[in-house]
Amino acid sequence: MTIGQIDRRNFLQFSAATMAAFLVPGGALPVQAGTVSHGLSVFGDLRYPAHFKAFDYVNPEAPVGGKIAMTAPNWTFNQNPQTFNTFNSFILKGDAPPRMERCFDSLMVRAFDEPDAVYGLVAESAQVSADGNFVIFKIRPEARFHDGSVLNAEDVAFSLNTLKEKGHPIISQSIKEMVSATAPDEHTVTVAFSGNHSRQLPLLVATLPIFSKAYYTRYKFEASTLTPPLSSGPYMVGRYEIGRFIEYSKVENYWAKDLPVKKGHNNFQVIRLDFFRDRQATFEAFKKGRLTFHEEFSSKTWATEYNFPALTEGRVVKKEFAIRLPSGAQGWFLNTRREKLSDPKVRKALGYAFDFEWSNVALFYDLYTRTQSYFENSTMKAVGLPSQAELALLAPYKQDLPEEVFGEAIIQPISNGSGQDRVLLKEASVLLEEAGYERSGEQLVGPDGKQLEVEFLSNSPAFERIVLPYIKNLRLLGIEANLRVVDPAQFQKRLDDFDYDIVGHRFSLRPTLGPSIRNFWTSDSADTFGSYNLSGIKMPVVDDLVEKALNAASREEMITAARALDRVLRAGYYWVPQWFKAFHTVAVWDMFGIPNDMPAFDFPVETTWWVDLEKAAHIDMEN
């Protein structure tokens, strides 16, 4: 699942070919000092000139209208794909529906055919100071909230400062090196940075939601509420039933609809999200046409259950879209805050008990590849022996690191595919003995005289068929292992409070690393409730390598730091890696228009597809 999920599709990457000509000191952006620009990037020039008409990956003439109905394939912050009880998506409290971010504008928006470029939306331009510690944004005078009130510089400054002070930890921690945001006049925002900030931070700040300062003088920003907030984006909250569905309705008089960054976007009149507690109910709703788009994450279903009448009649079609970006880190994360999981030998042993090769054939229909890296399917993945540049970064910490870090990059053991590889289970037993555990009958007993017990936490019974064979192998080792399935709200609460032994999750990273990675692995995030540091990693070398990656002067330096970081994390055995596939498996009711070229760094279905009325009529779908 995601993130995201930190949002699993907002991935970025870029070429550094012309970066050197624009470098400025510290954490500055590679924009020539004093230049007023229509966009910003991290490592190079902008693809689109100042007066471009539309992004290349959209259809500027796409018709507007109709509806897409779906469940959320990804989500972020406090959003929950199975239920909701608040419309405040940018705080820790409550469960918000995915896609609330569609209701809010930002200073700039990303171009998904570039890895790390943003272009002006509310801000018509940006200017970076010579030292890189200030960015001045000029606000478009025509920007408006949905009630017709002016969106001005004070709203922007209020929003950024409020998010730093009261926003969801994923946001507040990511922008902690933003010192202040001020509004010297109605159309100017000056954002100050500490000088220790990453190159990505100004871009992140430029893409955060903007709130109405006047609205939040009447309402508490930090309150969980079912009153849809005043917003300014292309959609607003429409019809909804709490915990069942929400519809986002297109704003007819949206102030920015004719800007180049919005041309060809937001073509659906309604984006509807339905909420289900289990996968099978979701699939049945799709088969009946209640949902019209469905991204399938079950290999068993994809391989064996797409044989219903609407598909055989051609009204539903299966599609596969190549994933041309990092696949992310998906696995079972082991909570080292628990004493029983604090020893890396114990964690390594737990990994030996998972038989991926058997699972892939018996359960996944051979659709997946084993995940090995936190940066899987990207140039940041560590392979083979470390380079000299990597060794230089690791050398100051050599005495504190296991020898494995300096050898071949760690890969997961390959089983014999039997589902119960005795050789690997024997190796796991040896590791557990070295960690101080002894076998007492059928139980594995620790120095405290108690049997080792672990619990897998999940919010869906769909994982039972995968987890239960794994649990069987753990029990063969004498470990009392169990799966606990809880409701979505309880799951999120326990996740936020780090109240679990083992939890399955997926994180996706952008090709250009941003401040959000501090929330995954750094010491500060390990103690911040609601962070994504699920394993509780606290290592000075990790903290240092994260900062090295974020403050790299070139893409090559960033990749080197990421590879060194990957080696350290993998040698810590903080997770049991799962699997990935290099394509999106999607089924749709055949009623949509799709741009000819999907962008390389995102999968923007809701924002760039449209309803094709002829196709909809052909399959007799009302929309």
mmCIF file with all atom_site columns, N, CA and C in Angstrom, residues 22 90 102 118 161 163-164 205 267 302 310 339 350 406 514 555 579:
data_model
loop_
_atom_site.group_PDB
_atom_site.id
_atom_site.type_symbol
_atom_site.label_atom_id
_atom_site.label_alt_id
_atom_site.label_comp_id
_atom_site.label_asym_id
_atom_site.label_entity_id
_atom_site.label_seq_id
_atom_site.pdbx_PDB_ins_code
_atom_site.Cartn_x
_atom_site.Cartn_y
_atom_site.Cartn_z
_atom_site.occupancy
_atom_site.B_iso_or_equiv
_atom_site.pdbx_formal_charge
_atom_site.auth_seq_id
_atom_site.auth_comp_id
_atom_site.auth_asym_id
_atom_site.auth_atom_id
_atom_site.pdbx_PDB_model_num
ATOM 1  N N  . PHE A 1 22  ? 24.600  27.120  -13.184 1.00 0.00 ? 22  PHE A N  1
ATOM 2  C CA . PHE A 1 22  ? 23.659  27.857  -12.359 1.00 0.00 ? 22  PHE A CA 1
ATOM 3  C C  . PHE A 1 22  ? 23.838  27.616  -10.869 1.00 0.00 ? 22  PHE A C  1
ATOM 4  N N  . PHE A 1 90  ? -4.645  17.693  6.438   1.00 0.00 ? 90  PHE A N  1
ATOM 5  C CA . PHE A 1 90  ? -3.273  18.159  6.591   1.00 0.00 ? 90  PHE A CA 1
ATOM 6  C C  . PHE A 1 90  ? -2.820  18.217  8.044   1.00 0.00 ? 90  PHE A C  1
ATOM 7  N N  . ARG A 1 102 ? -6.932  17.761  -4.016  1.00 0.00 ? 102 ARG A N  1
ATOM 8  C CA . ARG A 1 102 ? -7.458  18.269  -5.291  1.00 0.00 ? 102 ARG A CA 1
ATOM 9  C C  . ARG A 1 102 ? -8.222  19.579  -5.093  1.00 0.00 ? 102 ARG A C  1
ATOM 10 N N  . VAL A 1 118 ? 9.016   22.450  -11.203 1.00 0.00 ? 118 VAL A N  1
ATOM 11 C CA . VAL A 1 118 ? 7.688   22.968  -10.875 1.00 0.00 ? 118 VAL A CA 1
ATOM 12 C C  . VAL A 1 118 ? 7.487   24.279  -11.621 1.00 0.00 ? 118 VAL A C  1
ATOM 13 N N  . ASN A 1 161 ? 3.366   28.997  7.280   1.00 0.00 ? 161 ASN A N  1
ATOM 14 C CA . ASN A 1 161 ? 3.723   29.059  8.699   1.00 0.00 ? 161 ASN A CA 1
ATOM 15 C C  . ASN A 1 161 ? 2.851   28.144  9.544   1.00 0.00 ? 161 ASN A C  1
ATOM 16 N N  . LEU A 1 163 ? 1.365   25.332  8.510   1.00 0.00 ? 163 LEU A N  1
ATOM 17 C CA . LEU A 1 163 ? 1.741   23.944  8.254   1.00 0.00 ? 163 LEU A CA 1
ATOM 18 C C  . LEU A 1 163 ? 3.012   23.580  9.012   1.00 0.00 ? 163 LEU A C  1
ATOM 19 N N  . LYS A 1 164 ? 3.930   24.513  9.124   1.00 0.00 ? 164 LYS A N  1
ATOM 20 C CA . LYS A 1 164 ? 5.153   24.223  9.883   1.00 0.00 ? 164 LYS A CA 1
ATOM 21 C C  . LYS A 1 164 ? 4.843   24.049  11.367  1.00 0.00 ? 164 LYS A C  1
ATOM 22 N N  . VAL A 1 205 ? 7.989   23.444  -0.659  1.00 0.00 ? 205 VAL A N  1
ATOM 23 C CA . VAL A 1 205 ? 7.207   24.569  -0.142  1.00 0.00 ? 205 VAL A CA 1
ATOM 24 C C  . VAL A 1 205 ? 6.277   25.116  -1.222  1.00 0.00 ? 205 VAL A C  1
ATOM 25 N N  . ASN A 1 267 ? -10.443 16.948  -16.247 1.00 0.00 ? 267 ASN A N  1
ATOM 26 C CA . ASN A 1 267 ? -11.472 16.822  -17.279 1.00 0.00 ? 267 ASN A CA 1
ATOM 27 C C  . ASN A 1 267 ? -12.750 16.161  -16.787 1.00 0.00 ? 267 ASN A C  1
ATOM 28 N N  . TRP A 1 302 ? -5.891  -10.739 -10.567 1.00 0.00 ? 302 TRP A N  1
ATOM 29 C CA . TRP A 1 302 ? -5.533  -10.349 -11.933 1.00 0.00 ? 302 TRP A CA 1
ATOM 30 C C  . TRP A 1 302 ? -5.388  -11.573 -12.840 1.00 0.00 ? 302 TRP A C  1
ATOM 31 N N  . ALA A 1 310 ? -18.942 -8.648  -18.254 1.00 0.00 ? 310 ALA A N  1
ATOM 32 C CA . ALA A 1 310 ? -18.627 -7.350  -18.846 1.00 0.00 ? 310 ALA A CA 1
ATOM 33 C C  . ALA A 1 310 ? -17.264 -7.356  -19.528 1.00 0.00 ? 310 ALA A C  1
ATOM 34 N N  . GLU A 1 339 ? 11.996  -4.277  22.382  1.00 0.00 ? 339 GLU A N  1
ATOM 35 C CA . GLU A 1 339 ? 13.250  -4.912  22.783  1.00 0.00 ? 339 GLU A CA 1
ATOM 36 C C  . GLU A 1 339 ? 13.497  -6.209  22.028  1.00 0.00 ? 339 GLU A C  1
ATOM 37 N N  . LEU A 1 350 ? 14.281  -13.455 11.023  1.00 0.00 ? 350 LEU A N  1
ATOM 38 C CA . LEU A 1 350 ? 12.886  -13.364 10.593  1.00 0.00 ? 350 LEU A CA 1
ATOM 39 C C  . LEU A 1 350 ? 12.785  -13.312 9.072   1.00 0.00 ? 350 LEU A C  1
ATOM 40 N N  . PHE A 1 406 ? 30.407  -2.961  3.810   1.00 0.00 ? 406 PHE A N  1
ATOM 41 C CA . PHE A 1 406 ? 31.557  -2.706  2.946   1.00 0.00 ? 406 PHE A CA 1
ATOM 42 C C  . PHE A 1 406 ? 31.794  -3.828  1.937   1.00 0.00 ? 406 PHE A C  1
ATOM 43 N N  . GLY A 1 514 ? 13.852  14.267  -1.711  1.00 0.00 ? 514 GLY A N  1
ATOM 44 C CA . GLY A 1 514 ? 13.427  15.493  -1.068  1.00 0.00 ? 514 GLY A CA 1
ATOM 45 C C  . GLY A 1 514 ? 13.404  15.364  0.437   1.00 0.00 ? 514 GLY A C  1
ATOM 46 N N  . ARG A 1 555 ? 23.383  15.523  -9.315  1.00 0.00 ? 555 ARG A N  1
ATOM 47 C CA . ARG A 1 555 ? 22.649  14.256  -9.260  1.00 0.00 ? 555 ARG A CA 1
ATOM 48 C C  . ARG A 1 555 ? 23.596  13.100  -8.967  1.00 0.00 ? 555 ARG A C  1
ATOM 49 N N  . TRP A 1 579 ? 7.983   -7.367  -2.541  1.00 0.00 ? 579 TRP A N  1
ATOM 50 C CA . TRP A 1 579 ? 8.019   -7.603  -3.980  1.00 0.00 ? 579 TRP A CA 1
ATOM 51 C C  . TRP A 1 579 ? 7.563   -6.355  -4.719  1.00 0.00 ? 579 TRP A C  1
#
